[in-house]
Tab-separated table of C-alpha atoms and ligand atoms in Angstrom:
chain	number	residue	atom	x	y	z
U	1	MET	CA	-10.483	-9.496	-1.146
U	2	LYS	CA	-7.432	-8.031	0.058
U	3	ARG	CA	-4.179	-9.182	-0.738
U	4	ARG	CA	-3.237	-10.061	2.077
U	5	GLU	CA	-6.212	-12.357	2.445
U	6	LEU	CA	-5.490	-13.725	-0.757
U	7	ILE	CA	-1.954	-14.626	0.362
U	8	LYS	CA	-3.466	-16.007	3.555
U	9	GLY	CA	-5.691	-18.253	1.405
U	10	LEU	CA	-2.819	-19.862	-0.379
U	11	GLY	CA	-1.512	-21.156	2.736
U	12	LEU	CA	-1.185	-24.747	1.033
U	13	LEU	CA	1.382	-23.308	-1.394
U	14	PRO	CA	4.946	-22.875	-0.705
U	15	LEU	CA	5.374	-19.104	-0.636
U	16	THR	CA	9.071	-19.045	-0.588
U	17	GLY	CA	10.444	-17.116	-3.584
U	18	GLY	CA	8.200	-14.218	-3.604
U	19	VAL	CA	4.594	-14.075	-3.150
U	20	ILE	CA	3.211	-10.880	-4.628
U	21	GLY	CA	3.933	-11.247	-8.555
U	22	GLY	CA	2.644	-11.762	-11.672
U	23	VAL	CA	-0.113	-11.343	-14.269
U	24	LEU	CA	-3.113	-13.166	-16.184
U	25	ALA	CA	-4.370	-14.375	-19.522
U	26	SER	CA	-6.707	-14.117	-21.877
U	27	GLN	CA	-6.102	-15.192	-25.611
U	28	PRO	CA	-3.006	-16.657	-25.669
U	29	ALA	CA	-2.226	-19.845	-28.100
U	30	SER	CA	-4.027	-22.432	-26.180
U	31	ALA	CA	-3.323	-25.968	-25.069
U	32	THR	CA	-0.157	-28.208	-24.760
U	33	PRO	CA	3.134	-27.878	-26.505
U	34	LYS	CA	2.424	-31.045	-28.544
U	35	GLN	CA	-0.847	-29.274	-29.754
U	36	HIS	CA	1.185	-26.140	-30.659
U	37	GLY	CA	3.315	-28.510	-32.969
U	38	ALA	CA	6.356	-28.363	-30.464
U	39	LYS	CA	8.552	-31.288	-30.771
U	40	ARG	CA	9.533	-31.304	-26.907
U	41	ASP	CA	7.613	-30.984	-24.039
U	42	LEU	CA	10.003	-29.737	-21.282
U	43	PHE	CA	7.370	-29.908	-18.635
U	44	GLU	CA	7.576	-33.149	-18.925
U	45	GLU	CA	11.131	-33.765	-19.798
U	46	LEU	CA	11.853	-32.320	-16.458
U	47	GLY	CA	8.809	-33.533	-14.218
U	48	VAL	CA	7.590	-30.277	-13.680
U	49	THR	CA	3.804	-29.809	-12.852
U	50	ARG	CA	1.619	-27.672	-15.306
U	51	VAL	CA	-0.091	-25.191	-13.138
U	52	ILE	CA	-3.582	-23.698	-13.754
U	53	ASN	CA	-3.745	-20.114	-12.238
U	54	ALA	CA	-7.368	-19.654	-11.073
U	55	GLY	CA	-6.284	-16.803	-9.140
U	56	VAL	CA	-4.419	-13.311	-9.190
U	57	THR	CA	-0.965	-12.984	-10.742
U	58	MET	CA	1.691	-14.257	-8.504
U	59	THR	CA	5.546	-14.223	-8.927
U	60	PHE	CA	5.975	-17.450	-7.607
U	61	LEU	CA	3.468	-18.867	-10.204
U	62	SER	CA	5.412	-17.324	-12.690
U	63	GLY	CA	3.472	-14.025	-13.329
U	64	SER	CA	1.405	-14.031	-16.560
U	65	LEU	CA	1.265	-15.792	-19.740
U	66	MET	CA	3.039	-13.448	-21.961
U	67	MET	CA	0.673	-12.275	-25.015
U	68	PRO	CA	1.235	-13.842	-28.362
U	69	GLU	CA	2.913	-10.597	-29.882
U	70	VAL	CA	5.327	-10.136	-27.045
U	71	MET	CA	6.606	-13.936	-27.803
U	72	GLU	CA	6.587	-12.779	-31.483
U	73	ALA	CA	8.888	-9.677	-30.293
U	74	ILE	CA	11.238	-11.792	-28.558
U	75	ASN	CA	11.454	-14.550	-31.271
U	76	SER	CA	11.822	-12.257	-34.219
U	77	THR	CA	14.580	-10.217	-32.377
U	78	CYS	CA	16.725	-12.703	-30.950
U	79	HIS	CA	18.916	-13.591	-33.871
U	80	ASP	CA	20.521	-10.251	-34.033
U	81	PHE	CA	22.583	-8.418	-31.115
U	82	ALA	CA	21.751	-5.023	-30.237
U	83	ASN	CA	23.662	-2.083	-28.429
U	84	MET	CA	21.619	-2.085	-24.937
U	85	TYR	CA	22.160	1.448	-24.359
U	86	GLU	CA	20.642	2.388	-27.901
U	87	LEU	CA	17.782	-0.113	-27.411
U	88	GLN	CA	16.636	1.221	-23.868
U	89	ASP	CA	16.814	4.685	-24.911
U	90	LYS	CA	14.800	3.664	-28.359
U	91	VAL	CA	12.044	1.568	-26.286
U	92	GLY	CA	11.841	4.085	-23.535
U	93	ALA	CA	11.241	7.107	-25.963
U	94	LYS	CA	8.670	5.379	-27.734
U	95	MET	CA	6.858	4.169	-24.451
U	96	ALA	CA	7.168	7.602	-23.134
U	97	GLU	CA	5.378	8.746	-26.114
U	98	MET	CA	2.611	6.089	-25.638
U	99	LEU	CA	2.330	6.786	-21.770
U	100	GLN	CA	2.209	10.462	-22.230
U	101	CYS	CA	5.180	11.395	-20.066
U	102	GLU	CA	8.766	12.698	-20.794
U	103	ALA	CA	10.659	9.403	-20.363
U	104	ALA	CA	10.630	5.396	-19.846
U	105	MET	CA	12.735	2.623	-19.154
U	106	VAL	CA	12.218	-1.004	-18.930
U	107	THR	CA	13.425	-2.417	-15.485
U	108	SER	CA	13.623	-5.924	-14.283
U	109	GLY	CA	10.362	-5.768	-12.508
U	110	ALA	CA	8.271	-2.992	-10.568
U	111	ALA	CA	10.880	-3.888	-7.416
U	112	CYS	CA	13.812	-3.303	-9.439
U	113	ALA	CA	12.076	0.148	-10.528
U	114	LEU	CA	11.659	1.223	-6.936
U	115	LEU	CA	15.192	0.660	-6.495
U	116	LEU	CA	16.417	2.303	-9.485
U	117	GLY	CA	14.294	5.291	-8.357
U	118	THR	CA	15.456	5.753	-5.224
U	119	ALA	CA	18.951	5.373	-6.503
U	120	ALA	CA	18.218	8.024	-9.127
U	121	ALA	CA	16.869	10.442	-6.466
U	122	ILE	CA	19.947	9.915	-4.192
U	123	THR	CA	22.568	9.988	-6.996
U	124	GLY	CA	21.255	11.933	-9.645
U	125	LYS	CA	23.921	11.935	-12.452
U	126	ASP	CA	26.771	12.208	-10.269
U	127	ALA	CA	29.745	9.476	-11.080
U	128	GLN	CA	31.132	9.410	-7.760
U	129	LYS	CA	28.071	9.031	-6.088
U	130	ILE	CA	26.670	6.088	-8.517
U	131	LYS	CA	30.042	4.441	-8.242
U	132	MET	CA	29.601	4.473	-4.034
U	133	ILE	CA	25.976	4.001	-3.552
U	134	PRO	CA	24.600	2.309	-1.197
U	135	ASN	CA	27.841	2.988	0.773
U	136	LEU	CA	27.902	6.951	0.543
U	137	PRO	CA	29.544	8.839	3.301
U	138	GLY	CA	27.335	10.897	5.869
U	139	PRO	CA	23.566	10.661	6.883
U	140	ARG	CA	21.594	8.020	5.199
U	141	PRO	CA	19.368	9.449	2.693
U	142	GLU	CA	15.497	9.545	3.865
U	143	VAL	CA	12.595	8.558	1.921
U	144	ILE	CA	9.186	9.297	3.290
U	145	MET	CA	6.506	7.058	3.272
U	146	GLN	CA	2.900	6.792	5.229
U	147	LYS	CA	3.094	4.385	8.195
U	148	SER	CA	0.239	3.022	6.332
U	149	HIS	CA	2.159	2.300	3.350
U	150	ARG	CA	4.941	0.511	4.541
U	151	TYR	CA	4.746	-3.179	2.989
U	152	LEU	CA	6.944	-5.767	1.783
U	153	PHE	CA	8.403	-4.313	-1.042
U	154	ASP	CA	9.918	-1.121	0.733
U	155	GLN	CA	13.148	-3.257	1.097
U	156	ALA	CA	13.891	-2.264	-2.389
U	157	ILE	CA	13.943	1.095	-1.212
U	158	THR	CA	16.426	0.715	1.606
U	159	THR	CA	18.523	-1.741	-0.207
U	160	THR	CA	19.824	1.866	-1.466
U	161	GLY	CA	21.037	2.759	1.703
U	162	ALA	CA	18.177	5.167	2.012
U	163	LYS	CA	16.069	5.022	5.213
U	164	ILE	CA	12.208	5.320	5.505
U	165	THR	CA	10.783	7.919	7.387
U	166	GLU	CA	7.435	7.203	8.350
U	167	ILE	CA	4.597	10.015	8.955
U	168	GLU	CA	0.940	10.256	9.227
U	169	GLY	CA	-1.207	12.865	7.939
U	170	PRO	CA	-0.160	15.926	5.926
U	171	GLU	CA	0.806	18.083	8.521
U	172	GLU	CA	3.404	15.336	9.930
U	173	MET	CA	4.572	15.080	6.274
U	174	ASP	CA	5.017	18.845	5.831
U	175	LYS	CA	7.437	18.738	8.895
U	176	ALA	CA	9.362	15.406	7.707
U	177	PHE	CA	11.061	17.096	4.533
U	178	ASN	CA	14.695	17.944	5.807
U	179	ILE	CA	17.929	18.104	4.257
U	180	ASN	CA	18.610	14.281	4.030
U	181	THR	CA	14.869	13.752	2.052
U	182	VAL	CA	15.793	12.646	-1.467
U	183	LEU	CA	12.078	11.244	-2.187
U	184	ALA	CA	8.395	10.111	-1.053
U	185	LEU	CA	7.073	7.227	-1.968
U	186	PHE	CA	2.955	6.204	-2.189
U	187	PHE	CA	1.818	2.798	-2.230
U	188	ASN	CA	-1.036	3.010	-4.329
U	189	ALA	CA	-2.938	-0.157	-3.039
U	190	ALA	CA	-2.423	0.686	0.165
U	191	GLU	CA	-5.784	-0.049	2.162
U	192	GLN	CA	-5.548	3.135	4.158
U	193	SER	CA	-3.967	6.428	3.479
U	194	SER	CA	-3.655	9.666	5.843
U	195	VAL	CA	-2.135	11.905	3.115
U	196	SER	CA	-4.450	11.961	-0.604
U	197	ARG	CA	-2.397	11.371	-3.823
U	198	GLU	CA	-3.364	15.183	-4.487
U	199	ASP	CA	-1.831	16.417	-0.984
U	200	PHE	CA	0.960	14.045	-1.277
U	201	VAL	CA	2.267	15.652	-4.735
U	202	ALA	CA	1.598	18.922	-3.734
U	203	LEU	CA	3.496	18.621	-0.372
U	204	CYS	CA	6.274	17.071	-2.532
U	205	LYS	CA	6.559	19.875	-5.091
U	206	LYS	CA	6.526	22.541	-2.343
U	207	HIS	CA	9.668	20.723	-0.796
U	208	ASN	CA	11.028	20.145	-4.270
U	209	ILE	CA	11.468	16.633	-3.757
U	210	PRO	CA	10.295	13.831	-6.170
U	211	SER	CA	7.225	11.889	-5.775
U	212	PHE	CA	7.108	8.308	-6.882
U	213	ILE	CA	3.944	6.208	-6.724
U	214	ASP	CA	4.098	2.166	-6.917
U	215	ALA	CA	1.146	1.213	-9.046
U	216	ALA	CA	2.489	-2.266	-9.769
U	217	ALA	CA	-0.377	-4.303	-9.861
U	218	ASP	CA	-2.949	-1.530	-10.577
U	219	VAL	CA	-4.225	-2.353	-14.232
U	220	PRO	CA	-6.888	-2.823	-15.282
U	221	PRO	CA	-8.347	-0.115	-15.904
U	222	VAL	CA	-6.136	0.657	-18.499
U	223	GLU	CA	-6.408	4.381	-17.429
U	224	ASN	CA	-4.554	3.956	-14.548
U	225	LEU	CA	-1.303	4.067	-16.953
U	226	PHE	CA	-1.775	7.631	-17.356
U	227	LYS	CA	-3.580	8.957	-14.452
U	228	TYR	CA	-0.515	9.057	-11.835
U	229	GLN	CA	1.717	11.367	-14.126
U	230	LYS	CA	-1.030	13.556	-14.618
U	231	MET	CA	-1.775	13.833	-11.093
U	232	GLY	CA	1.830	15.261	-10.816
U	233	PHE	CA	3.959	12.148	-9.566
U	234	ASP	CA	7.311	12.466	-10.816
U	235	LEU	CA	8.104	8.662	-11.193
U	236	VAL	CA	5.529	5.648	-11.363
U	237	THR	CA	5.814	2.382	-11.995
U	238	PHE	CA	3.953	-0.625	-13.172
U	239	SER	CA	4.874	-4.455	-13.186
U	240	GLY	CA	5.798	-5.766	-16.708
U	241	GLY	CA	4.059	-9.203	-15.895
U	242	LYS	CA	0.939	-8.678	-14.071
U	243	MET	CA	-2.050	-7.710	-16.167
U	244	ILE	CA	-0.238	-6.174	-18.819
U	245	ARG	CA	0.927	-9.444	-19.387
U	246	GLY	CA	4.480	-8.796	-20.930
U	247	PRO	CA	7.773	-10.902	-19.544
U	248	GLN	CA	7.266	-11.322	-15.842
U	249	SER	CA	11.074	-10.199	-15.485
U	250	ALA	CA	10.334	-6.747	-16.903
U	251	GLY	CA	8.810	-3.508	-15.290
U	252	LEU	CA	8.113	0.099	-16.197
U	253	LEU	CA	9.392	2.912	-14.670
U	254	PHE	CA	8.667	6.235	-15.994
U	255	GLY	CA	8.259	10.094	-15.623
U	256	ARG	CA	10.490	12.755	-15.255
U	257	LYS	CA	13.279	12.641	-17.677
U	258	ASP	CA	16.049	13.736	-15.565
U	259	LEU	CA	15.332	10.983	-13.091
U	260	ILE	CA	14.858	8.087	-15.572
U	261	GLU	CA	18.174	9.248	-17.078
U	262	ALA	CA	19.833	9.030	-13.528
U	263	ALA	CA	18.210	5.632	-12.963
U	264	LYS	CA	19.778	4.194	-16.385
U	265	LEU	CA	23.045	5.263	-15.070
U	266	ASN	CA	22.285	3.231	-11.992
U	267	HIS	CA	21.497	0.317	-14.013
U	268	SER	CA	22.783	-2.457	-16.317
U	269	PRO	CA	24.479	-2.183	-18.830
U	270	HIS	CA	26.760	-0.358	-17.068
U	271	GLU	CA	29.097	-2.775	-15.230
U	272	ALA	CA	29.429	-1.180	-11.612
U	273	PRO	CA	26.760	0.219	-10.213
U	274	ILE	CA	24.045	-0.937	-7.771
U	275	GLY	CA	21.435	-1.843	-10.481
U	276	ARG	CA	23.937	-4.224	-12.561
U	277	PRO	CA	22.691	-7.297	-10.816
U	278	MET	CA	19.138	-6.678	-12.150
U	279	LYS	CA	20.007	-6.777	-15.844
U	280	VAL	CA	17.299	-6.477	-18.209
U	281	ASN	CA	17.963	-7.966	-21.832
U	282	LYS	CA	16.704	-7.268	-25.016
U	283	GLU	CA	14.128	-9.845	-25.022
U	284	GLU	CA	12.648	-8.204	-22.076
U	285	MET	CA	13.102	-4.393	-23.640
U	286	PHE	CA	11.352	-5.752	-27.099
U	287	GLY	CA	8.885	-7.766	-25.511
U	288	MET	CA	7.934	-5.149	-22.638
U	289	TYR	CA	7.394	-2.652	-25.621
U	290	ALA	CA	5.309	-5.247	-27.592
U	291	ALA	CA	3.320	-5.784	-24.338
U	292	LEU	CA	2.559	-2.436	-23.500
U	293	LYS	CA	1.290	-1.591	-27.383
U	294	SER	CA	-0.544	-4.806	-27.233
U	295	TYR	CA	-2.388	-3.905	-23.599
U	296	LEU	CA	-2.971	-0.297	-24.779
U	297	GLU	CA	-4.569	-1.536	-28.068
U	298	ARG	CA	-6.463	-4.206	-26.618
U	299	ASP	CA	-10.324	-3.844	-26.338
U	300	HIS	CA	-10.768	-3.668	-22.615
U	301	LYS	CA	-14.396	-4.010	-22.650
U	302	LYS	CA	-14.499	-6.952	-24.613
U	303	GLU	CA	-11.993	-8.045	-22.493
U	304	TRP	CA	-14.020	-7.498	-19.499
U	305	ASN	CA	-17.198	-9.116	-20.955
U	306	ASP	CA	-15.225	-12.206	-21.615
U	307	TRP	CA	-14.169	-12.648	-18.131
U	308	LEU	CA	-17.913	-12.230	-16.979
U	309	ASP	CA	-18.711	-14.928	-19.640
U	310	ARG	CA	-16.098	-17.172	-18.429
U	311	ILE	CA	-17.744	-16.447	-14.754
U	312	GLU	CA	-21.040	-17.305	-15.947
U	313	ARG	CA	-20.123	-20.664	-17.721
U	314	ILE	CA	-18.242	-21.967	-14.392
U	315	ARG	CA	-21.171	-20.916	-12.353
U	316	LYS	CA	-23.815	-22.707	-14.339
U	317	LYS	CA	-21.830	-25.862	-14.380
U	318	LEU	CA	-21.260	-25.827	-10.576
U	319	GLU	CA	-24.906	-24.776	-9.589
U	320	SER	CA	-26.086	-28.044	-11.029
U	321	VAL	CA	-24.523	-29.345	-7.653
U	322	PRO	CA	-27.271	-29.366	-4.685
U	323	THR	CA	-27.082	-26.117	-2.675
U	324	VAL	CA	-23.999	-24.831	-4.698
U	325	THR	CA	-24.432	-20.973	-5.783
U	326	GLY	CA	-21.755	-18.982	-7.278
U	327	GLU	CA	-21.558	-15.052	-7.486
U	328	THR	CA	-19.648	-12.728	-9.063
U	329	TYR	CA	-16.985	-10.745	-7.015
U	330	VAL	CA	-15.603	-7.624	-8.670
U	331	ASN	CA	-12.473	-6.562	-6.743
U	332	PRO	CA	-12.588	-2.687	-6.022
U	333	GLY	CA	-8.839	-2.430	-6.423
U	334	PRO	CA	-6.605	-0.502	-7.168
U	335	ALA	CA	-4.749	-3.810	-7.329
U	336	ASN	CA	-6.237	-6.726	-8.866
U	337	ALA	CA	-9.474	-4.907	-10.237
U	338	PHE	CA	-11.031	-7.572	-11.967
U	339	PRO	CA	-14.115	-10.113	-11.478
U	340	SER	CA	-13.795	-13.654	-10.000
U	341	LEU	CA	-16.039	-16.179	-9.192
U	342	TYR	CA	-17.428	-16.756	-5.456
U	343	ILE	CA	-18.796	-20.016	-4.885
U	344	SER	CA	-20.049	-21.393	-1.546
U	345	TRP	CA	-22.518	-24.145	-0.365
U	346	ASP	CA	-24.251	-25.725	2.164
U	347	GLN	CA	-21.601	-27.636	4.222
U	348	SER	CA	-24.097	-29.761	5.597
U	349	LYS	CA	-25.136	-31.248	2.300
U	350	VAL	CA	-22.095	-31.052	0.388
U	351	LYS	CA	-19.739	-32.219	2.928
U	352	ILE	CA	-16.308	-30.284	2.121
U	353	LYS	CA	-14.661	-27.214	3.335
U	354	PRO	CA	-13.697	-24.624	0.932
U	355	THR	CA	-9.988	-25.042	1.886
U	356	GLU	CA	-10.357	-28.857	1.233
U	357	VAL	CA	-11.585	-27.875	-2.171
U	358	GLN	CA	-8.616	-25.712	-2.724
U	359	SER	CA	-5.975	-28.178	-1.503
U	360	ASP	CA	-7.782	-31.163	-3.655
U	361	LEU	CA	-7.398	-28.676	-6.703
U	362	GLN	CA	-3.749	-27.994	-6.043
U	363	LYS	CA	-2.826	-31.618	-5.503
U	364	GLY	CA	-4.154	-32.762	-9.123
U	365	ASN	CA	-2.325	-32.637	-12.175
U	366	PRO	CA	-2.389	-30.077	-13.923
U	367	SER	CA	-2.432	-28.280	-10.518
U	368	ILE	CA	-5.128	-25.435	-10.354
U	369	VAL	CA	-4.369	-22.755	-7.833
U	370	ALA	CA	-7.675	-21.219	-6.760
U	371	ASN	CA	-8.378	-18.964	-3.700
U	372	VAL	CA	-10.569	-18.926	-0.469
U	373	ALA	CA	-11.904	-15.790	0.586
U	374	ASP	CA	-13.977	-14.126	3.435
U	375	LYS	CA	-17.738	-13.418	2.448
U	376	ASP	CA	-20.030	-12.049	5.076
U	377	GLY	CA	-17.739	-13.938	7.764
U	378	ALA	CA	-17.498	-17.527	5.937
U	379	LYS	CA	-15.246	-18.814	3.786
U	380	VAL	CA	-16.182	-19.179	0.138
U	381	LEU	CA	-13.782	-20.782	-2.575
U	382	ASN	CA	-12.875	-17.851	-5.228
U	383	VAL	CA	-12.083	-19.028	-8.712
U	384	GLY	CA	-10.221	-16.465	-10.649
U	385	VAL	CA	-10.941	-16.441	-14.454
U	386	VAL	CA	-8.622	-13.626	-15.882
U	387	LEU	CA	-5.347	-15.851	-15.928
U	388	LEU	CA	-7.006	-18.922	-17.339
U	389	ARG	CA	-6.236	-19.726	-21.063
U	390	PRO	CA	-9.675	-20.133	-22.954
U	391	ASP	CA	-9.165	-24.240	-23.108
U	392	GLN	CA	-8.926	-23.832	-19.283
U	393	VAL	CA	-11.766	-22.738	-18.259
U	394	ASP	CA	-13.994	-25.953	-18.724
U	395	ILE	CA	-11.169	-27.807	-17.295
U	396	VAL	CA	-11.477	-25.516	-13.837
U	397	ALA	CA	-15.435	-26.066	-14.381
U	398	HIS	CA	-15.098	-29.573	-14.378
U	399	ARG	CA	-12.680	-30.043	-11.544
U	400	VAL	CA	-14.228	-28.119	-8.975
U	401	LYS	CA	-17.443	-29.720	-10.186
U	402	GLU	CA	-16.043	-33.248	-9.533
U	403	ILE	CA	-14.526	-32.392	-6.163
U	404	LEU	CA	-18.104	-31.064	-4.927
U	405	GLU	CA	-20.139	-33.923	-6.291
U	406	LYS	CA	-17.909	-36.487	-4.281
U	407	ALA	CA	-18.653	-34.415	-1.345
U	408	VAL	CA	-22.640	-34.873	-1.674
T	1	LIG	C1	3.761	-7.078	-7.808
T	1	LIG	C2	4.512	-5.572	-6.975
T	1	LIG	C3	5.401	-5.354	-6.718
T	1	LIG	C4	6.834	-5.969	-7.296
T	1	LIG	O1	6.575	-5.952	-8.710
T	1	LIG	P1	7.516	-7.094	-9.786
T	1	LIG	O2	7.308	-6.558	-11.055
T	1	LIG	O3	7.340	-8.677	-9.578
T	1	LIG	O4	9.098	-6.654	-9.342
T	1	LIG	C5	5.830	-4.431	-6.315
T	1	LIG	N1	4.962	-3.580	-5.551
T	1	LIG	C6	3.501	-4.086	-5.776
T	1	LIG	C7	2.592	-2.964	-4.770
T	1	LIG	C8	3.173	-5.303	-6.071
T	1	LIG	O5	1.961	-5.856	-6.325
């Protein structure tokens, strides 16, 4: 399913406050705070509805559930101060080693990484420019993008004062480079590309302009964390709070050392620069480091099989309702490339529409967020499993079954 369809499928939900975000879950500590031994239930105290995310990572649904290792990293470091320059450098060096690239840093999300990477390409280490951006004198810096790659997040690029030069095809791209060009951005999950990744990188190298790839939501597979720097992209970003399951307010920016250094100069803890409002504190830094380490060390095959098992468990339960059939759908990616369950039924027998099931699920407490997808021109209910806590798999199956049975 395409992201756009996904978002359409969420029509019932409030979509303000940033739609595309997110993350997932697999073996986090399970159950309610009381069951965790917590003294206080802040959901209850504030009257906030708990949400079960049977979809994909979404910023407005708070991204992912952080891995226990991430919480441990945050909790075990919160009792001491740290020098943030030193911490960013040390965490960055370690992550660069893990990612097999020259340099890395923690940002406040992939959108922040887009902005900082662009700022770095504009200013380099020039203190005067860093002080003035986005109000530099002279013509606006230009960032090359394919027409079909324009997307919501490119406002993070133009926030730096840069403008986007749209191109189509390698020849147009070749001609688009000029004295004002500072960067070229590739949106990895774009539905169509008129310039391949390889040609894109080659043209940037030919014109000596940095290339940047936004792969924010593009793990799994884990190999993608290495793929694009190996291809020759100068900068790469991934969200920290999607399937890597770090803090949702964290992201990774990595690649060429001079650019990462320039990006840091445009960021907090420096007091004035354009990135100061996108502060990252030590919780996100230690947390992001722990999340990346845990993600790289995870048994991805086992995790994948666990997702398939969950789908089977839900499918079996639902297929006990007359005419209901389930089917595993594997999103080809690059974004959200993982399996989920498509559920369909004969609506003359089970008299409810997929969108109505979706809405009933959402209205419950805990609220369950699932999607509606198109399959061969018909709507189907799409239940995601990758963000469920283990104890939520049966809850979701039970609730969907209940709603379908009532409509028989
Ligand atoms: C999620 C996403 C972003 C934004 O990432 P954050 O980490 O939420 O800032 C940017 N680009 C793409 C393609 C995304 O999917």
